[in-house]
Short mmCIF file of C-alpha atoms and ligand atoms in Angstrom, two decimals:
data_model
loop_
_atom_site.label_atom_id
_atom_site.label_comp_id
_atom_site.label_asym_id
_atom_site.label_seq_id
_atom_site.Cartn_x
_atom_site.Cartn_y
_atom_site.Cartn_z
CA MET A 1 -121.28 154.20 -18.15
CA THR A 2 -119.23 153.66 -15.04
CA GLY A 3 -115.56 154.17 -14.27
CA ASP A 4 -113.06 155.78 -16.56
CA LEU A 5 -113.81 155.85 -20.25
CA PHE A 6 -110.93 153.55 -21.09
CA ASP A 7 -110.00 151.66 -17.96
CA ASP A 8 -109.66 148.27 -19.64
CA ALA A 9 -105.95 147.63 -20.13
CA CYS A 10 -106.72 145.29 -23.04
CA ALA A 11 -108.92 147.71 -24.99
CA PRO A 12 -107.33 149.20 -28.12
CA THR A 13 -106.12 152.76 -27.73
CA PRO A 14 -108.56 155.33 -29.08
CA TRP A 15 -107.21 157.80 -31.59
CA VAL A 16 -108.61 160.62 -33.65
CA GLN A 17 -108.51 160.65 -37.44
CA VAL A 18 -109.38 163.96 -39.07
CA ILE A 19 -111.35 163.36 -42.29
CA GLY A 20 -112.40 166.93 -43.05
CA ASP A 21 -113.09 170.35 -41.56
CA ASP A 22 -114.95 169.70 -38.29
CA ALA A 23 -115.21 165.99 -39.16
CA VAL A 24 -113.37 163.19 -37.35
CA ILE A 25 -113.39 159.44 -36.86
CA LEU A 26 -112.85 158.56 -33.18
CA ARG A 27 -111.25 155.15 -33.68
CA HIS A 28 -112.31 152.51 -31.10
CA PHE A 29 -114.20 155.13 -29.08
CA ALA A 30 -117.25 152.93 -28.36
CA ILE A 31 -115.46 149.58 -28.16
CA GLU A 32 -116.11 149.17 -24.42
CA TRP A 33 -119.86 149.42 -24.87
CA VAL A 34 -120.39 147.29 -27.98
CA GLY A 35 -122.15 144.48 -26.09
CA GLU A 36 -124.49 146.84 -24.29
CA LEU A 37 -125.21 148.82 -27.45
CA LEU A 38 -126.10 145.60 -29.31
CA GLU A 39 -128.41 144.61 -26.44
CA GLY A 40 -130.03 148.01 -26.67
CA ILE A 41 -130.63 147.51 -30.39
CA ALA A 42 -132.26 144.11 -29.73
CA ASN A 43 -134.62 145.70 -27.19
CA ILE A 44 -135.54 148.52 -29.57
CA GLU A 45 -136.07 146.09 -32.45
CA ALA A 46 -138.59 144.14 -30.34
CA LEU A 47 -140.73 147.30 -30.07
CA SER A 48 -140.06 148.97 -33.45
CA PRO A 49 -138.87 146.34 -35.94
CA PHE A 50 -136.37 147.04 -38.71
CA ARG A 51 -138.07 147.86 -41.97
CA ARG A 52 -137.05 148.97 -45.44
CA GLN A 53 -138.37 152.38 -46.41
CA GLN A 54 -139.36 153.88 -49.74
CA THR A 55 -137.78 157.08 -51.04
CA PRO A 56 -139.96 159.96 -52.24
CA GLY A 57 -138.91 158.90 -55.76
CA GLY A 58 -140.39 155.43 -55.23
CA PHE A 59 -137.20 153.40 -54.77
CA TRP A 60 -136.77 151.01 -51.86
CA MET A 61 -133.68 151.60 -49.72
CA SER A 62 -131.58 148.45 -49.32
CA VAL A 63 -130.73 149.25 -45.69
CA SER A 64 -133.32 148.43 -42.99
CA MET A 65 -134.03 151.08 -40.38
CA SER A 66 -135.50 151.64 -36.95
CA ASN A 67 -135.22 154.52 -34.48
CA CYS A 68 -135.19 155.37 -30.82
CA GLY A 69 -135.61 158.65 -29.01
CA SER A 70 -138.23 161.41 -29.15
CA PHE A 71 -138.11 161.51 -32.94
CA GLY A 72 -137.38 159.01 -35.69
CA TRP A 73 -136.23 159.63 -39.25
CA ILE A 74 -138.72 158.24 -41.76
CA SER A 75 -139.07 158.19 -45.53
CA ASP A 76 -141.98 157.43 -47.82
CA ARG A 77 -143.56 158.71 -51.05
CA LYS A 78 -144.44 161.92 -49.18
CA GLY A 79 -140.83 162.75 -48.32
CA TYR A 80 -138.10 162.54 -45.71
CA ARG A 81 -138.92 163.80 -42.22
CA TYR A 82 -138.76 163.26 -38.47
CA ALA A 83 -141.82 161.87 -36.69
CA ALA A 84 -142.58 161.12 -33.03
CA VAL A 85 -144.73 158.10 -33.95
CA ASP A 86 -143.46 154.95 -35.66
CA PRO A 87 -145.70 154.57 -38.74
CA VAL A 88 -145.39 150.76 -38.61
CA THR A 89 -146.57 150.30 -35.00
CA GLY A 90 -148.57 153.49 -34.44
CA ASN A 91 -146.68 153.92 -31.14
CA LEU A 92 -144.04 156.39 -30.06
CA TRP A 93 -140.49 155.28 -30.92
CA PRO A 94 -138.78 153.37 -28.09
CA ALA A 95 -136.96 155.58 -25.58
CA MET A 96 -133.29 156.24 -26.19
CA PRO A 97 -131.30 154.11 -23.71
CA ALA A 98 -129.21 156.23 -21.30
CA LEU A 99 -126.02 154.55 -22.50
CA PHE A 100 -126.74 155.50 -26.13
CA TYR A 101 -127.19 159.12 -25.12
CA GLN A 102 -124.07 159.15 -22.95
CA VAL A 103 -121.83 157.61 -25.60
CA ALA A 104 -123.09 160.09 -28.22
CA ALA A 105 -122.66 163.12 -25.95
CA ALA A 106 -119.17 162.00 -24.87
CA ALA A 107 -118.07 161.44 -28.48
CA ALA A 108 -119.40 164.84 -29.54
CA GLU A 109 -117.57 166.53 -26.70
CA GLN A 110 -114.34 164.72 -27.57
CA ALA A 111 -114.72 166.06 -31.11
CA GLY A 112 -115.23 169.62 -29.88
CA PHE A 113 -119.04 169.79 -29.81
CA LYS A 114 -119.82 170.28 -26.13
CA GLY A 115 -123.47 170.15 -25.03
CA PHE A 116 -124.77 167.85 -27.79
CA MET A 117 -128.24 166.68 -26.73
CA PRO A 118 -129.53 164.20 -29.32
CA ASP A 119 -133.31 163.71 -29.51
CA ALA A 120 -133.20 161.17 -32.35
CA CYS A 121 -131.21 158.01 -33.02
CA LEU A 122 -131.60 156.41 -36.44
CA ILE A 123 -130.53 152.76 -36.47
CA ASN A 124 -129.39 151.39 -39.83
CA ARG A 125 -128.97 147.66 -40.41
CA TYR A 126 -126.79 146.63 -43.35
CA GLU A 127 -127.02 143.06 -44.63
CA ILE A 128 -124.26 141.78 -46.93
CA GLY A 129 -124.56 143.59 -50.28
CA THR A 130 -126.59 146.55 -49.02
CA LYS A 131 -125.35 150.12 -49.33
CA MET A 132 -126.18 153.74 -48.68
CA SER A 133 -125.96 156.01 -51.71
CA LEU A 134 -124.30 159.42 -51.45
CA HIS A 135 -126.59 161.82 -49.60
CA GLN A 136 -126.64 164.88 -47.37
CA ASP A 137 -128.21 164.91 -43.89
CA LYS A 138 -130.36 168.02 -44.12
CA ASP A 139 -133.68 167.19 -42.45
CA GLU A 140 -132.56 168.53 -39.05
CA GLN A 141 -133.58 171.98 -37.84
CA ASP A 142 -130.35 173.21 -36.27
CA MET A 143 -127.34 172.79 -38.55
CA SER A 144 -125.01 174.03 -35.77
CA GLN A 145 -125.46 170.62 -34.12
CA PRO A 146 -123.22 167.76 -35.25
CA ILE A 147 -124.13 164.19 -36.15
CA VAL A 148 -122.60 161.32 -34.20
CA SER A 149 -122.43 157.94 -35.91
CA VAL A 150 -121.47 154.68 -34.17
CA SER A 151 -120.43 151.57 -36.15
CA LEU A 152 -121.19 148.06 -34.83
CA GLY A 153 -120.76 144.58 -36.28
CA LEU A 154 -119.22 144.04 -39.71
CA PRO A 155 -116.84 146.65 -41.16
CA ALA A 156 -117.87 148.95 -43.98
CA VAL A 157 -116.27 151.47 -46.31
CA PHE A 158 -117.51 154.99 -45.69
CA MET A 159 -117.54 157.52 -48.53
CA PHE A 160 -116.99 161.15 -47.63
CA GLY A 161 -117.29 163.86 -50.25
CA GLY A 162 -117.82 167.61 -50.26
CA GLU A 163 -120.74 170.02 -50.32
CA ARG A 164 -121.52 169.31 -53.95
CA ARG A 165 -122.47 165.87 -55.25
CA GLN A 166 -119.72 166.06 -57.89
CA ASP A 167 -116.95 166.86 -55.36
CA PRO A 168 -114.22 164.20 -54.98
CA VAL A 169 -115.01 161.39 -52.55
CA GLN A 170 -112.58 159.92 -49.99
CA ARG A 171 -113.04 156.39 -48.64
CA PHE A 172 -112.47 155.29 -45.04
CA PRO A 173 -112.96 151.88 -43.43
CA LEU A 174 -115.31 151.97 -40.42
CA LEU A 175 -114.83 149.18 -37.88
CA GLN A 176 -116.88 148.13 -34.89
CA GLY A 177 -116.51 150.72 -32.13
CA ASP A 178 -115.49 153.57 -34.44
CA VAL A 179 -117.48 156.78 -34.05
CA VAL A 180 -117.77 159.45 -36.74
CA VAL A 181 -118.55 162.97 -35.52
CA TRP A 182 -119.13 165.73 -37.93
CA GLY A 183 -120.63 169.15 -38.00
CA GLY A 184 -119.63 172.74 -38.61
CA ARG A 185 -118.08 173.26 -42.02
CA SER A 186 -118.69 169.63 -43.09
CA ARG A 187 -122.25 169.36 -41.81
CA LEU A 188 -123.78 169.24 -45.29
CA ASN A 189 -121.11 167.15 -46.99
CA PHE A 190 -122.24 164.26 -49.19
CA HIS A 191 -121.51 160.82 -47.75
CA GLY A 192 -122.52 157.19 -48.09
CA VAL A 193 -121.54 153.57 -47.52
CA MET A 194 -120.16 151.13 -50.14
CA PRO A 195 -121.94 147.76 -50.56
CA LEU A 196 -121.20 145.65 -47.47
CA LYS A 197 -118.77 142.81 -48.17
CA ALA A 198 -118.94 139.32 -46.72
CA ASP A 199 -115.68 138.44 -44.97
CA LEU A 200 -115.72 135.14 -43.12
CA ASN A 201 -112.30 135.88 -41.59
CA GLU A 202 -113.67 139.00 -40.00
CA PRO A 203 -113.82 138.59 -36.19
CA ASN A 204 -117.20 140.35 -36.09
CA ALA A 205 -118.66 138.04 -38.72
CA GLN A 206 -120.60 136.39 -35.90
CA VAL A 207 -122.81 139.49 -35.83
CA GLY A 208 -123.47 138.90 -39.56
CA VAL A 209 -124.60 142.45 -40.27
CA ARG A 210 -123.46 146.00 -39.71
CA TYR A 211 -125.42 148.37 -37.50
CA ASN A 212 -124.96 152.09 -37.54
CA LEU A 213 -126.43 154.38 -34.90
CA THR A 214 -126.70 157.99 -36.02
CA PHE A 215 -127.55 160.49 -33.34
CA ARG A 216 -129.05 163.82 -34.26
CA LYS A 217 -130.61 166.88 -32.75
CA ALA A 218 -133.63 166.72 -35.02
CA CYS A 219 -136.01 169.32 -33.59
C1 LIG B 301 -123.60 154.76 -42.03
N1 LIG B 301 -123.96 157.06 -42.00
O1 LIG B 301 -122.47 154.93 -41.57
C2 LIG B 301 -124.36 155.89 -42.62
N2 LIG B 301 -124.61 160.53 -41.75
O2 LIG B 301 -124.14 153.67 -42.05
C3 LIG B 301 -124.46 158.25 -42.31
O3 LIG B 301 -125.29 158.41 -43.18
C4 LIG B 301 -123.97 159.40 -41.59
O4 LIG B 301 -122.17 158.21 -40.59
C5 LIG B 301 -124.20 161.63 -41.12
C6 LIG B 301 -123.12 161.63 -40.28
C7 LIG B 301 -122.44 160.47 -40.09
C8 LIG B 301 -122.84 159.33 -40.75
FE1 LIG B 302 -126.08 160.39 -43.40
#
């Protein structure tokens, strides 16, 4: 990451949208680094391919996942957890590229979480029609640390609820380059992603899928 964060006169202006207590969408925050982030994903995929995972209840998630960093989030009939070894390859997860780490730390700081040092990056790949059901992120050890989530490729509709599953849910579009940062009072809020729509007029349709990077301090 060289130069000023936003030194490209043609880049859209970043702005902050508050979506809850200690939860924001940093609009366009990562737009400058989309190409490099996508390259990073391709390199990671070559070492730890995307795969669908089974839930402890025996369902198959529709979203395909990989990871980079010291730990990866995995799910199977035995439960949800973080693991240093990719169960598909038997190797450690690919290293987290420096740019990934820098973008995540800078976004966290912008959102008021200084000193965020992610050790895990879960990479979700959404094909058209796939979704992420409402869930809480609660497999991390230190709930004082936020989660930073970077959207790439096709747009999606993000669902953001409250601490209880039955709490009302708000919906927000997430576009390529948007970064969600949340922690503090919202850290355990339910959230998910609506089924991904095909939109051939969408400028990012060339990517054909949506990727989401979620950075965590897992251990
Ligand atoms: C997604 N995101 O945007 C799924 N979790 O594809 C998440 O599950 C998520 O965006 C915690 C914090 C931010 C997120
Ligand atoms: Fe989540």
